[in-house]
Amino acid sequence: MNILFAASELTPYAKTGGLGDVLAALPAALRGNGHSVSVVLPLYRQLHASLEGLQHTKLAVEVELGEQTLTARIWQAVSRDGVTVFAIERDEFFDRGNLYGANGEDYFDNAARFIFFSKAVVALAENLDPRPEILHANDWQAALIPLIVKSEQLPFKTVLTIHNLAYQGVFPARDFTLTNLPGFYLKPHALEYYGQMNLLKGGILFADAVTTVSPGYAKEILTEQHGCGLDGALMTRREALTGILNGIDAELWNPAKDKWIAAQYDARHLPAKEKNKDALLKFFKLSIGRQPLFGVISRLVEQKGIELILSVAPEILQQGAGLVVLGSGDAQYEAEFKKLAQQYPKQVAVSIGFDEQLAHRIEAGCDIFLMPSRFEPCGLNQFYSMRYGTIPVVHDIGGLGDSVRDGETGLKFRDFNTESFGKAVNTALKLFGDRKKWPVLQIRTMQQDFSWQRRVPEYEKIYQSLV
Ligand code: ADP
């Protein structure tokens, strides 16, 4: 099959989270199974600077954006995974310091930026030879694509994947004019949402198939509690909705080959993991002896259950454990972690920022990983942790619930509160103290297969049902 993925992120060139990781790995895995796969994203400044071999093609597309007609040159390269990458050039939209916004504020023209992007993707698809059969749109930034395809009756099948329902691309109704779509699409059966325009809603209602990133999340988002206001729209499409657990790039996240960590190891050579712990402690000038080291790598936002981590931290620190935190986000959380590091200078290290290499070293060097997300569409760090023998403690929700087996490959807690999380953390601490059980748990955890190859047939099934 010939599939064109449209998304706003691609690891390692332009990434803010798990979306970019999926776009790097899933198309490559499908390509490995013999499909013709390409990815299209905006020509961000970051992409321009980091994607080797990126060159402009002879192709340019014209896009109507409200009253303007804008031209976009198409650039092309091959990603490090061998997948063709197209990039849509429009410097006034994409040649900026960040992908979505700065200083905690979204860019004021995100509606224009991503409506433009979605329209340019469709125009590109029409110009490609051979034409893609499937346009696979990801998240709100590309969610207008299915609606454009339907309204223009174009010969593509469309799939929308929701990586996080909390981000919907909601804009003032006046921005609807940028779509140049007939007015009746700004009605509740399409984009209209409480007097505003909701791009993700349009994608949900008009895509031929809708997927999300775990079976658990696919069920949860049909409820009022987790539906983020779109459970009604999702209910009408529940026959077309599938949850497929994300995989990981098992080459990039492989402790036996990871060049960024102090000592490579696998399930048969676990003692070498200790060297990574020593190196991490030394790097952060921590001293906790043989006590357990907890790790957190996360956007520091409400979704990630940061307040639970902050409230159990004093208890585990008083027992002598260590804590390493890598992340950025809400200033309040950043400040509270920094305060904790001042209170416990020998036990707590906090690194504010985004650092891919340090993320690997934390996964390799910690004993226990904390991921008590309030909700979690899939989550990736629990997989990376398991692969690195770093036992995850997770909230039993969404993809976390689907990927961790309680007591077998990690620890889970049901109720989102300090008490249940604290209990699970204590169970982890007890297990850590059991020198017989702990390595058995680590080895079993490391032997799980979370590679994308296992997920490919599930996506193929969806594509095949459409063409
Ligand atoms: P989300 O997409 O909601 O942020 P996921 O767990 O699905 O959460 O994916 C997060 C991805 O971003 C993972 O690859 C994780 O390692 C990475 N990540 C998050 N914060 C940081 C950070 N501060 N530094 C490096 N990597 C990070």
Coordinates of C-alpha atoms and ligand atoms in Angstrom, one line a residue:
M1 CA 0.0 0.0 0.0
N2 CA 1.0 3.6 -0.5
I3 CA 0.6 5.7 2.7
L4 CA 1.3 9.3 3.3
F5 CA 1.6 10.3 7.0
A6 CA 0.9 13.9 7.9
A7 CA 2.1 15.2 11.3
S8 CA 3.6 18.1 13.1
E9 CA 6.5 16.3 14.6
L10 CA 9.2 13.9 13.6
T11 CA 11.9 12.7 16.0
P12 CA 14.8 13.6 16.2
Y13 CA 14.3 16.6 13.9
A14 CA 11.3 18.3 15.3
K15 CA 9.9 16.9 18.5
T16 CA 8.1 17.9 21.7
G17 CA 6.8 14.5 22.8
G18 CA 5.6 11.0 21.9
L19 CA 4.0 12.1 18.6
G20 CA 7.4 12.6 17.1
D21 CA 8.6 9.3 18.3
V22 CA 5.7 7.5 16.7
L23 CA 6.2 9.3 13.4
A24 CA 9.8 8.2 13.3
A25 CA 9.1 4.6 14.0
L26 CA 5.7 3.5 12.6
P27 CA 6.3 4.6 9.0
A28 CA 9.7 2.9 9.1
A29 CA 8.2 -0.3 10.4
L30 CA 5.5 -0.3 7.7
R31 CA 8.1 0.4 5.1
G32 CA 10.0 -2.6 6.5
N33 CA 6.9 -4.7 5.7
G34 CA 7.0 -3.7 2.1
H35 CA 4.7 -0.7 2.0
S36 CA 5.5 2.6 0.2
V37 CA 5.4 5.1 3.1
S38 CA 6.3 8.8 3.3
V39 CA 5.9 11.5 5.9
V40 CA 5.0 15.1 5.4
L41 CA 5.5 17.9 8.0
P42 CA 6.0 21.6 8.0
L43 CA 9.4 22.9 7.1
Y44 CA 10.3 24.1 10.5
R45 CA 13.5 25.9 11.2
Q46 CA 14.6 22.9 13.3
L47 CA 13.9 20.5 10.5
H48 CA 15.8 22.6 8.0
A49 CA 18.8 22.7 10.4
S50 CA 18.9 19.0 11.3
L51 CA 17.5 16.8 8.5
E52 CA 20.5 16.0 6.3
G53 CA 20.1 16.0 2.6
L54 CA 16.9 18.1 2.7
Q55 CA 16.5 19.8 -0.7
H56 CA 13.7 21.6 -2.4
T57 CA 12.0 19.8 -5.2
K58 CA 10.6 21.3 -8.4
L59 CA 7.2 20.8 -6.9
A60 CA 5.2 23.7 -5.4
V61 CA 1.6 23.7 -4.4
E62 CA -0.9 26.6 -4.2
V63 CA -3.0 26.9 -1.1
E64 CA -6.0 29.1 -0.6
L65 CA -6.0 30.4 2.9
G66 CA -9.1 32.7 3.4
E67 CA -8.6 35.5 0.9
Q68 CA -5.0 34.8 0.2
T69 CA -3.5 32.3 -2.2
L70 CA -0.1 31.1 -0.9
T71 CA 2.5 29.0 -2.6
A72 CA 4.5 26.4 -0.8
R73 CA 7.6 24.9 -2.1
I74 CA 8.0 21.2 -1.3
W75 CA 11.2 19.9 0.1
Q76 CA 12.3 16.3 0.3
A77 CA 14.8 14.1 2.1
V78 CA 15.2 10.6 3.4
S79 CA 15.1 10.2 7.2
R80 CA 17.6 8.2 9.1
D81 CA 15.1 5.3 9.0
G82 CA 15.0 5.4 5.2
V83 CA 11.5 6.9 5.0
T84 CA 10.9 9.7 2.4
V85 CA 10.2 13.0 4.2
F86 CA 8.4 15.8 2.5
A87 CA 8.4 19.3 4.1
I88 CA 6.1 22.2 3.3
E89 CA 7.9 25.5 3.1
R90 CA 6.3 28.7 4.3
D91 CA 8.8 30.7 6.3
E92 CA 6.4 33.2 7.8
F93 CA 4.6 30.2 9.5
F94 CA 7.3 27.7 10.2
D95 CA 10.7 29.4 10.4
R96 CA 10.4 30.1 14.1
G97 CA 12.1 29.2 17.4
N98 CA 9.6 26.6 18.4
L99 CA 7.0 24.3 16.9
Y100 CA 3.8 25.6 18.6
G101 CA 4.6 28.6 20.7
A102 CA 6.9 30.4 23.0
N103 CA 7.1 31.4 26.7
G104 CA 4.2 29.2 27.6
E105 CA 1.9 30.8 25.0
D106 CA 0.7 29.3 21.7
Y107 CA 1.6 31.2 18.6
F108 CA -1.3 33.6 17.8
D109 CA -1.6 32.2 14.3
N110 CA -1.7 28.5 15.0
A111 CA -5.0 28.1 13.2
A112 CA -3.6 29.7 10.0
R113 CA -0.3 27.7 10.3
F114 CA -1.9 24.3 10.6
I115 CA -4.9 24.9 8.3
F116 CA -2.4 25.9 5.8
F117 CA -0.3 22.8 6.5
S118 CA -3.3 20.5 6.2
K119 CA -4.4 22.0 2.9
A120 CA -0.9 21.9 1.5
V121 CA -0.7 18.2 2.4
V122 CA -3.8 17.4 0.4
A123 CA -2.5 19.4 -2.5
L124 CA 0.8 17.5 -2.3
A125 CA -0.9 14.2 -2.2
E126 CA -2.8 15.1 -5.4
N127 CA 0.5 15.9 -7.1
L128 CA 2.4 12.8 -6.1
D129 CA 3.0 10.0 -8.6
P130 CA 2.1 7.3 -7.7
R131 CA -0.7 8.8 -5.6
P132 CA -1.0 7.7 -2.0
E133 CA -4.0 5.5 -1.3
I134 CA -4.1 6.4 2.4
L135 CA -3.6 9.8 4.0
H136 CA -2.9 9.1 7.6
A137 CA -3.4 12.3 9.7
N138 CA -2.1 12.7 13.2
D139 CA -3.6 14.9 15.9
W140 CA -5.3 18.3 15.5
Q141 CA -2.6 19.8 13.4
A142 CA -3.4 17.5 10.5
A143 CA -7.0 16.8 11.5
L144 CA -8.6 19.0 8.8
I145 CA -7.3 16.6 6.1
P146 CA -10.1 14.1 6.3
L147 CA -12.7 16.9 6.0
I148 CA -11.0 18.4 3.0
V149 CA -10.8 15.0 1.3
K150 CA -14.5 14.4 1.9
S151 CA -15.7 17.9 0.9
E152 CA -13.7 17.8 -2.3
Q153 CA -14.5 14.1 -2.9
L154 CA -10.9 13.2 -3.5
P155 CA -9.9 9.6 -4.1
F156 CA -8.0 9.1 -0.8
K157 CA -8.9 7.1 2.2
T158 CA -8.2 8.9 5.5
V159 CA -7.1 7.7 8.9
L160 CA -6.9 10.0 11.9
T161 CA -4.8 9.0 14.9
I162 CA -5.4 10.7 18.2
H163 CA -2.2 10.8 20.2
N164 CA -3.7 13.0 23.0
L165 CA -7.4 14.0 23.1
A166 CA -6.6 16.9 25.4
Y167 CA -5.2 18.9 22.5
Q168 CA -7.9 19.6 20.0
G169 CA -7.0 22.7 18.0
V170 CA -9.9 24.9 19.2
F171 CA -10.0 28.3 17.6
P172 CA -12.5 31.2 17.3
A173 CA -15.2 30.6 14.8
R174 CA -13.9 33.5 12.6
D175 CA -10.9 31.4 11.8
F176 CA -13.2 29.0 9.9
T177 CA -12.9 31.4 6.9
L178 CA -9.3 30.2 6.6
T179 CA -10.5 26.8 5.6
N180 CA -12.5 28.1 2.5
L181 CA -14.9 25.2 3.2
P182 CA -18.7 25.6 2.6
G183 CA -20.4 27.3 5.6
F184 CA -22.3 24.2 6.6
Y185 CA -19.1 22.6 7.9
L186 CA -19.2 25.1 10.7
K187 CA -22.1 23.3 12.2
P188 CA -22.3 20.8 15.1
H189 CA -22.2 17.8 12.7
A190 CA -18.7 19.0 11.7
L191 CA -16.3 21.6 13.1
E192 CA -18.5 23.7 15.3
Y193 CA -17.9 23.2 19.0
Y194 CA -19.7 25.5 21.5
G195 CA -19.5 28.4 19.2
Q196 CA -15.9 27.8 18.2
M197 CA -14.1 25.7 15.6
N198 CA -12.6 22.4 16.7
L199 CA -10.2 20.9 14.2
L200 CA -9.8 17.5 15.9
K201 CA -13.6 17.1 16.1
G202 CA -13.7 17.5 12.3
G203 CA -11.1 14.8 11.9
I204 CA -13.0 12.4 14.2
L205 CA -16.2 12.9 12.3
F206 CA -14.9 12.7 8.8
A207 CA -11.9 10.3 8.8
D208 CA -12.7 6.9 7.3
A209 CA -11.0 5.3 10.3
V210 CA -10.0 6.7 13.7
T211 CA -7.3 5.2 15.8
T212 CA -5.8 6.0 19.2
V213 CA -2.6 4.9 20.8
S214 CA -3.8 2.2 23.2
P215 CA -6.9 -0.1 23.6
G216 CA -7.4 1.3 27.1
Y217 CA -7.5 4.9 26.0
A218 CA -9.8 4.0 23.1
K219 CA -12.4 2.8 25.7
E220 CA -11.8 5.7 28.2
I221 CA -12.3 8.5 25.6
L222 CA -15.8 7.3 25.0
T223 CA -16.7 8.3 28.5
E224 CA -17.6 11.8 29.8
Q225 CA -14.8 11.5 32.4
H226 CA -12.0 11.1 29.8
G227 CA -13.7 12.3 26.6
C228 CA -12.4 15.9 26.9
G229 CA -15.8 17.1 25.6
L230 CA -15.5 15.0 22.4
D231 CA -16.9 11.7 23.8
G232 CA -20.2 12.5 22.0
A233 CA -18.5 12.8 18.7
L234 CA -16.4 9.7 19.4
M235 CA -19.4 7.7 20.3
T236 CA -20.9 8.4 16.9
R237 CA -17.7 6.9 15.4
R238 CA -17.2 4.1 17.8
E239 CA -17.4 1.4 15.1
A240 CA -14.6 3.2 13.3
L241 CA -12.4 3.7 16.4
T242 CA -9.5 1.3 17.2
G243 CA -6.9 1.4 20.0
I244 CA -3.5 0.2 18.9
L245 CA -0.7 0.3 21.5
N246 CA 2.4 2.3 20.5
G247 CA 5.6 0.5 20.0
I248 CA 9.1 1.8 20.6
D249 CA 12.2 2.1 18.5
A250 CA 13.9 -0.9 20.0
E251 CA 17.2 -0.1 18.2
L252 CA 17.4 3.5 19.6
W253 CA 16.3 2.3 23.1
N254 CA 18.5 -0.7 23.5
P255 CA 20.7 -0.9 26.6
A256 CA 23.0 -3.4 24.9
K257 CA 23.9 -0.9 22.2
D258 CA 23.2 2.5 23.6
K259 CA 26.2 4.7 23.1
W260 CA 25.0 7.5 25.3
I261 CA 25.1 5.4 28.5
A262 CA 28.2 4.7 30.6
A263 CA 28.0 0.9 30.3
Q264 CA 26.0 -1.3 27.9
Y265 CA 24.1 -4.2 29.4
D266 CA 21.3 -6.6 28.8
A267 CA 19.2 -9.0 30.8
R268 CA 22.1 -11.5 31.1
H269 CA 24.6 -8.8 32.2
L270 CA 22.6 -6.9 34.8
P271 CA 25.5 -5.9 37.1
A272 CA 26.7 -3.5 34.3
K273 CA 23.5 -1.5 35.0
E274 CA 25.1 -0.6 38.3
K275 CA 27.8 1.3 36.5
N276 CA 25.2 3.5 34.9
K277 CA 23.8 4.2 38.3
D278 CA 27.2 5.1 39.7
A279 CA 27.9 7.3 36.6
L280 CA 24.6 9.1 37.0
L281 CA 25.0 9.7 40.7
K282 CA 28.5 11.0 40.1
F283 CA 27.3 13.3 37.3
F284 CA 24.7 14.8 39.6
K285 CA 27.1 14.8 42.6
L286 CA 24.6 12.7 44.6
S287 CA 25.5 10.2 47.3
I288 CA 22.9 7.6 48.3
G289 CA 25.1 4.5 48.8
R290 CA 23.2 1.4 47.7
Q291 CA 19.8 3.0 48.2
P292 CA 17.4 2.9 45.3
L293 CA 17.4 5.7 42.7
F294 CA 14.1 6.9 41.3
G295 CA 13.8 8.5 37.9
V296 CA 11.3 10.9 36.3
I297 CA 11.4 12.1 32.7
S298 CA 8.4 14.0 31.7
R299 CA 6.7 17.2 30.6
L300 CA 6.0 18.8 34.0
V301 CA 2.3 19.3 33.5
E302 CA -0.9 18.4 35.3
Q303 CA -1.5 15.4 33.0
K304 CA 1.6 13.6 34.2
G305 CA 0.6 13.4 37.9
I306 CA 3.5 15.5 39.0
E307 CA 1.7 16.5 42.3
L308 CA 1.6 12.9 43.3
I309 CA 5.4 12.6 42.8
L310 CA 5.9 15.8 44.8
S311 CA 3.8 14.5 47.6
V312 CA 5.4 11.1 48.0
A313 CA 8.9 12.4 47.5
P314 CA 9.6 13.5 51.1
E315 CA 8.7 10.0 52.4
I316 CA 11.0 8.1 50.1
L317 CA 13.8 10.7 50.5
Q318 CA 13.6 10.4 54.3
Q319 CA 14.3 6.7 53.8
G320 CA 17.5 7.6 52.0
A321 CA 16.5 7.0 48.4
G322 CA 17.6 9.3 45.5
L323 CA 15.5 11.0 42.9
V324 CA 16.6 12.3 39.4
V325 CA 14.1 14.5 37.5
L326 CA 14.4 15.6 33.9
G327 CA 11.7 17.8 32.4
S328 CA 10.2 21.1 31.8
G329 CA 6.8 22.7 31.9
D330 CA 4.8 24.5 34.5
A331 CA 6.9 27.0 36.4
Q332 CA 5.2 26.0 39.7
Y333 CA 6.3 22.3 39.3
E334 CA 9.8 23.3 38.2
A335 CA 10.2 25.5 41.3
E336 CA 8.9 22.8 43.6
F337 CA 11.4 20.2 42.3
K338 CA 14.2 22.8 42.6
K339 CA 13.2 23.4 46.2
L340 CA 13.3 19.7 46.8
A341 CA 16.8 19.5 45.4
Q342 CA 17.9 22.3 47.7
Q343 CA 16.4 20.5 50.7
Y344 CA 18.1 17.2 49.8
P345 CA 21.2 18.2 47.9
K346 CA 22.8 14.7 48.2
Q347 CA 19.7 12.9 47.1
V348 CA 17.8 14.9 44.5
A349 CA 18.9 16.2 41.2
V350 CA 16.7 18.2 38.9
S351 CA 17.5 19.1 35.3
I352 CA 15.1 21.5 33.7
G353 CA 15.1 21.3 29.9
F354 CA 14.8 18.7 27.1
D355 CA 17.8 16.4 26.8
E356 CA 17.6 13.2 24.8
Q357 CA 20.9 11.8 25.9
L358 CA 20.3 12.5 29.5
A359 CA 17.0 10.7 29.2
H360 CA 18.8 7.6 28.1
R361 CA 21.3 7.9 31.0
I362 CA 18.5 8.3 33.5
E363 CA 16.7 5.2 32.1
A364 CA 19.9 3.2 32.4
G365 CA 21.0 4.6 35.7
C366 CA 17.8 4.5 37.8
D367 CA 16.2 1.5 39.6
I368 CA 12.6 2.7 39.6
F369 CA 10.7 4.9 37.2
L370 CA 7.8 7.0 38.3
M371 CA 4.9 7.7 35.9
P372 CA 1.7 8.4 37.8
S373 CA -0.1 10.2 34.9
R374 CA -3.6 11.4 35.6
F375 CA -4.4 10.1 32.1
E376 CA -2.1 8.6 29.5
P377 CA -3.0 7.9 25.9
C378 CA -0.1 5.5 25.6
G379 CA 3.1 6.8 27.2
L380 CA 6.5 5.8 26.1
N381 CA 8.8 6.2 29.1
Q382 CA 7.3 3.1 30.8
F383 CA 8.4 1.1 27.7
Y384 CA 11.9 2.6 27.8
S385 CA 12.1 1.9 31.5
M386 CA 11.1 -1.7 31.1
R387 CA 13.6 -2.2 28.3
Y388 CA 16.3 -0.8 30.6
G389 CA 15.3 -2.9 33.6
T390 CA 14.1 0.2 35.5
I391 CA 10.9 -0.9 37.1
P392 CA 8.0 1.5 36.3
V393 CA 5.4 2.5 38.9
V394 CA 2.4 3.6 36.9
H395 CA -1.2 4.7 37.3
D396 CA -3.5 2.0 35.9
I397 CA -4.9 4.1 33.1
G398 CA -4.8 4.3 29.3
G399 CA -1.7 2.9 27.7
L400 CA 0.1 2.5 31.1
G401 CA -2.6 0.0 32.1
D402 CA -2.2 -1.9 28.8
S403 CA 1.6 -2.1 28.9
V404 CA 2.5 -2.8 32.5
R405 CA 1.5 -6.1 34.3
D406 CA 1.2 -5.4 38.0
G407 CA 3.9 -7.2 40.0
E408 CA 5.3 -8.8 36.9
T409 CA 6.7 -6.0 34.8
G410 CA 6.2 -3.1 37.1
L411 CA 3.7 -1.8 39.6
K412 CA 0.3 -0.3 39.1
F413 CA -2.0 1.7 41.3
R414 CA -5.8 2.2 40.7
D415 CA -7.0 5.3 42.4
F416 CA -5.3 8.6 41.4
N417 CA -4.3 9.8 44.9
T418 CA -1.2 10.0 47.0
E419 CA -2.2 7.1 49.2
S420 CA -2.5 4.5 46.4
F421 CA 0.6 5.8 44.6
G422 CA 2.5 5.8 47.9
K423 CA 1.5 2.2 48.5
A424 CA 2.8 1.1 45.0
V425 CA 6.0 3.0 45.6
N426 CA 6.5 1.2 48.9
T427 CA 5.9 -2.1 47.2
A428 CA 8.6 -1.2 44.7
L429 CA 10.9 -0.3 47.6
K430 CA 10.2 -3.6 49.4
L431 CA 10.9 -5.6 46.2
F432 CA 14.1 -3.6 45.6
G433 CA 15.2 -4.7 49.1
D434 CA 14.7 -8.3 48.1
R435 CA 18.0 -9.2 46.4
K436 CA 16.4 -12.4 45.0
K437 CA 13.2 -11.1 43.6
W438 CA 14.4 -7.8 42.2
P439 CA 16.7 -9.2 39.5
V440 CA 14.0 -11.7 38.5
L441 CA 11.6 -8.8 38.1
Q442 CA 14.1 -6.8 36.1
I443 CA 15.0 -9.7 33.8
R444 CA 11.3 -10.5 33.1
T445 CA 10.6 -6.8 32.5
M446 CA 13.5 -6.5 30.0
Q447 CA 12.4 -9.5 28.0
Q448 CA 9.1 -7.9 27.0
D449 CA 8.9 -7.2 23.3
F450 CA 7.5 -3.7 22.6
S451 CA 8.8 -3.3 19.1
W452 CA 6.7 -1.7 16.3
Q453 CA 7.0 -4.8 14.2
R454 CA 4.3 -6.3 16.5
R455 CA 2.0 -3.4 15.8
V456 CA 2.3 -3.3 12.0
P457 CA -0.3 -6.0 11.3
E458 CA -2.9 -4.0 13.3
Y459 CA -2.4 -0.9 11.2
E460 CA -2.3 -3.0 8.0
K461 CA -5.7 -4.4 8.9
I462 CA -7.2 -1.0 9.2
Y463 CA -5.7 0.2 5.9
Q464 CA -6.8 -3.0 4.1
S465 CA -10.3 -2.5 5.4
L466 CA -10.4 0.9 3.6
V467 CA -8.9 0.2 0.2
Ligands
ADP1 P1 4.0 12.9 26.0 O1 4.0 12.7 24.5 O2 2.7 13.1 26.6 O3 5.0 14.0 26.4 P2 5.2 10.2 26.2 O4 5.7 9.4 27.3 O5 4.3 9.6 25.2 O6 4.6 11.6 26.7 O7 6.5 10.7 25.3 C1 7.4 11.6 25.8 C2 8.6 11.5 25.0 O8 9.4 12.6 25.2 C3 9.5 10.3 25.4 O9 10.3 9.9 24.3 C4 10.4 11.0 26.5 O10 11.6 10.3 26.7 C5 10.6 12.3 26.0 N1 10.8 13.3 26.9 C6 9.9 14.0 27.7 N2 10.5 15.0 28.4 C7 11.8 14.9 28.1 C8 12.9 15.7 28.5 N3 12.8 16.7 29.3 N4 14.1 15.4 27.9 C9 14.2 14.4 27.1 N5 13.2 13.6 26.7 C10 12.0 13.9 27.2

